[in-house]
Amino acid sequence: MIAATEKALVQELVEAGERRILGYQYHTTGTFPDQFEEYLRSTPGLRTPAAWSTFLGIVEGDDHGDDLGLRARARFALVVAGGNLRNEEDSRHGDGAVPGSYQLMVDAIRLLSRSKLAPELDLIEPVRIRSARPVSRTDQMKRQSLSMIAIELELVLPIGVFTEEPFELRTLHVDWDIPAFGNVEPPLPAANPDAADLIELGDPAP
């Protein structure tokens, strides 16, 4: 769930670019590297716009005693980066052709604020924007004329619960889609499987 949420935050930006909502596309995306300065050192030609996301932790939560379990109020960070070899100011302001970090920040907020991201995440509330602040420029950021802004987001995630009562497995139905026979195409399982098994489980041996 946490990993899927990290990826969904970045994917919102990628898809908006592909659908031409933004007027530009993201060239570098992922989850925030652990050793970021070393990451930049090993990626001297970092392509921008760029965006990374990371989990910051759970700040509070409450449990209503239902199947959603703990409603965890979690914080994530989305870091956007603009670059411009002309000068540092253009990496922030943009130059009319290449967006700067300020525009990346504003566009990301517009996309993510009030969004529930991917439906399969089952977010309880839309994304909230908590803050946005510039990232202090490191030596590698200066060398590559990068300007970065970190956006702090808050999401309410349903943690769920384990099944309280163990269930008794008595039968197991299995459908088989066999490549040699064809019929193995998404979505799976196929409506007409190539073979099927019904396994009935008896009492364990004494």
Coordinates of C-alpha atoms in Angstrom, one line a residue:
M1 CA 0.0 0.0 0.0
I2 CA 2.7 2.5 0.9
A3 CA 4.8 1.6 -2.1
A4 CA 1.8 1.8 -4.4
T5 CA 0.9 5.2 -3.0
E6 CA 4.5 6.5 -3.7
K7 CA 4.3 5.3 -7.3
A8 CA 0.7 6.7 -7.8
L9 CA 1.8 10.2 -6.8
V10 CA 4.5 10.3 -9.5
Q11 CA 2.3 8.5 -12.0
E12 CA -0.3 11.3 -11.8
L13 CA 2.4 13.7 -13.1
V14 CA 3.5 11.3 -15.8
E15 CA 0.0 10.7 -17.1
A16 CA -0.9 14.4 -17.1
G17 CA 2.2 15.0 -19.2
E18 CA 1.3 12.2 -21.6
R19 CA -2.3 13.6 -21.9
R20 CA -0.8 17.0 -22.8
I21 CA -2.5 18.6 -19.7
L22 CA 0.7 20.2 -18.6
G23 CA 2.3 21.3 -21.9
Y24 CA 5.5 19.3 -20.9
Q25 CA 6.4 15.8 -19.9
Y26 CA 8.4 14.4 -17.0
H27 CA 11.7 12.8 -18.1
T28 CA 13.0 11.4 -14.8
T29 CA 10.7 9.9 -12.1
G30 CA 10.9 7.4 -9.3
T31 CA 11.0 7.1 -5.5
F32 CA 13.4 9.4 -3.7
P33 CA 17.0 8.0 -3.6
D34 CA 18.4 7.3 -0.2
Q35 CA 21.8 9.0 -1.0
F36 CA 20.5 11.8 -3.2
E37 CA 23.8 13.6 -3.6
E38 CA 25.5 10.4 -4.7
Y39 CA 22.6 9.7 -7.0
L40 CA 23.1 13.1 -8.7
R41 CA 26.9 12.5 -8.9
S42 CA 26.3 9.3 -10.7
T43 CA 23.7 10.9 -13.0
P44 CA 25.5 14.0 -14.4
G45 CA 23.1 14.4 -17.2
L46 CA 19.9 14.3 -15.2
R47 CA 16.9 15.0 -17.5
T48 CA 14.3 17.4 -16.2
P49 CA 11.5 17.9 -15.4
A50 CA 12.0 15.3 -12.7
A51 CA 10.0 14.1 -9.8
W52 CA 10.5 11.7 -6.9
S53 CA 8.2 10.6 -4.1
T54 CA 8.8 9.2 -0.6
F55 CA 6.9 8.1 2.5
L56 CA 7.4 10.4 5.5
G57 CA 5.4 8.4 8.1
I58 CA 2.1 8.0 9.8
V59 CA 1.2 11.0 12.1
E60 CA -2.0 9.7 13.6
G61 CA -5.0 7.5 13.0
D62 CA -8.3 6.1 14.3
D63 CA -10.1 2.8 14.2
H64 CA -13.8 2.6 13.9
G65 CA -13.9 -1.1 14.4
D66 CA -14.8 -2.0 10.8
D67 CA -13.0 -3.8 8.0
L68 CA -11.0 -0.6 7.1
G69 CA -9.0 -1.0 10.3
L70 CA -6.8 1.9 11.2
R71 CA -7.5 5.0 9.1
A72 CA -3.9 6.1 9.0
R73 CA -3.2 9.8 8.4
A74 CA 0.1 9.5 6.5
R75 CA 2.5 12.0 5.1
F76 CA 4.4 11.7 1.8
A77 CA 6.8 14.1 0.0
L78 CA 6.9 14.8 -3.7
V79 CA 10.0 16.5 -4.9
V80 CA 10.0 18.2 -8.3
A81 CA 13.1 19.4 -10.0
G82 CA 13.6 21.9 -12.8
G83 CA 16.9 22.5 -14.6
N84 CA 18.3 25.1 -16.9
L85 CA 21.9 25.3 -18.0
R86 CA 21.6 29.1 -18.6
N87 CA 21.5 30.0 -14.9
E88 CA 20.0 29.1 -11.5
E89 CA 17.2 31.7 -11.8
D90 CA 15.9 30.2 -15.0
S91 CA 15.9 26.8 -13.3
R92 CA 13.4 28.3 -10.9
H93 CA 11.5 30.7 -13.2
G94 CA 11.7 28.8 -16.4
D95 CA 12.6 30.5 -19.7
G96 CA 9.4 30.3 -21.7
A97 CA 10.3 27.0 -23.3
V98 CA 11.5 24.9 -20.3
P99 CA 9.4 25.0 -17.1
G100 CA 11.1 26.0 -13.9
S101 CA 10.6 24.5 -10.4
Y102 CA 7.9 27.0 -9.5
Q103 CA 5.7 26.0 -12.3
L104 CA 6.3 22.3 -11.6
M105 CA 5.3 22.9 -8.0
V106 CA 2.1 24.8 -8.9
D107 CA 1.1 22.2 -11.5
A108 CA 1.7 19.3 -9.2
I109 CA -0.5 20.9 -6.5
R110 CA -3.2 21.5 -9.0
L111 CA -3.1 17.9 -10.1
L112 CA -2.8 16.2 -6.7
S113 CA -4.9 18.5 -4.4
R114 CA -8.4 16.9 -4.0
S115 CA -7.3 13.8 -6.0
K116 CA -7.9 10.3 -4.7
L117 CA -5.1 8.9 -7.0
A118 CA -5.6 5.4 -8.3
P119 CA -9.0 3.8 -7.4
E120 CA -7.3 0.6 -6.1
L121 CA -5.7 2.6 -3.2
D122 CA -9.2 3.2 -1.7
L123 CA -8.1 6.5 -0.2
I124 CA -10.6 7.6 2.5
E125 CA -10.1 11.3 1.8
P126 CA -8.6 13.3 -1.2
V127 CA -5.0 14.3 -1.0
R128 CA -4.3 17.3 1.1
I129 CA -1.3 19.7 0.5
R130 CA 0.4 20.4 3.7
S131 CA 3.4 22.6 2.6
A132 CA 5.9 23.3 -0.1
R133 CA 9.4 24.5 0.3
P134 CA 12.6 24.8 -1.7
V135 CA 15.3 22.1 -1.2
S136 CA 18.6 23.6 -0.1
R137 CA 21.0 23.5 -3.1
T138 CA 23.8 21.0 -2.8
D139 CA 27.1 21.0 -4.7
Q140 CA 25.7 18.6 -7.2
M141 CA 22.5 20.6 -7.7
K142 CA 24.6 23.7 -8.3
R143 CA 26.8 21.9 -10.8
Q144 CA 23.7 20.8 -12.8
S145 CA 21.8 24.1 -12.3
L146 CA 18.9 22.3 -10.6
S147 CA 16.2 23.8 -8.5
M148 CA 14.0 21.5 -6.4
I149 CA 10.9 22.0 -4.3
A150 CA 9.5 19.5 -1.8
I151 CA 5.8 19.3 -1.5
E152 CA 4.4 17.6 1.7
L153 CA 1.2 15.7 1.2
E154 CA -1.3 14.1 3.6
L155 CA -3.4 11.1 2.7
V156 CA -5.7 8.9 4.8
L157 CA -5.0 5.2 4.1
P158 CA -7.2 2.3 5.2
I159 CA -4.7 -0.2 6.8
G160 CA -7.3 -3.0 7.0
V161 CA -7.5 -5.9 9.4
F162 CA -6.6 -9.6 9.3
T163 CA -9.5 -12.0 9.2
E164 CA -10.4 -12.8 12.8
E165 CA -11.8 -16.2 12.3
P166 CA -9.7 -18.8 10.4
F167 CA -11.7 -20.3 7.5
E168 CA -11.8 -24.1 6.8
L169 CA -10.5 -25.0 3.3
R170 CA -12.5 -28.0 2.1
T171 CA -12.4 -27.6 -1.7
L172 CA -10.1 -25.9 -4.2
H173 CA -11.2 -25.0 -7.7
V174 CA -8.3 -24.3 -10.2
D175 CA -8.6 -23.1 -13.8
W176 CA -5.7 -23.7 -16.1
D177 CA -4.9 -21.6 -19.2
I178 CA -2.3 -23.6 -21.2
P179 CA -0.2 -21.5 -23.6
A180 CA 0.2 -24.4 -26.1
F181 CA -3.5 -24.5 -26.6
G182 CA -3.9 -20.7 -26.9
N183 CA -6.6 -18.9 -25.0
V184 CA -4.1 -17.2 -22.7
E185 CA -4.9 -13.5 -23.1
P186 CA -5.8 -10.8 -20.6
P187 CA -7.9 -10.5 -18.7
L188 CA -7.2 -13.7 -16.8
P189 CA -8.6 -16.0 -15.7
A190 CA -10.0 -16.8 -19.1
A191 CA -13.8 -17.2 -19.4
N192 CA -13.3 -20.6 -20.9
P193 CA -10.2 -22.2 -19.3
D194 CA -8.3 -25.0 -21.2
A195 CA -8.5 -27.3 -18.2
A196 CA -10.0 -27.2 -14.7
D197 CA -9.4 -29.1 -11.4
L198 CA -11.7 -29.5 -8.4
I199 CA -9.7 -30.7 -5.4
E200 CA -11.6 -31.9 -2.4
L201 CA -9.7 -32.0 0.8
G202 CA -10.4 -34.7 3.3
D203 CA -9.6 -35.0 7.0
P204 CA -5.9 -35.1 7.7
A205 CA -4.4 -38.5 8.3
P206 CA -4.3 -39.6 12.0

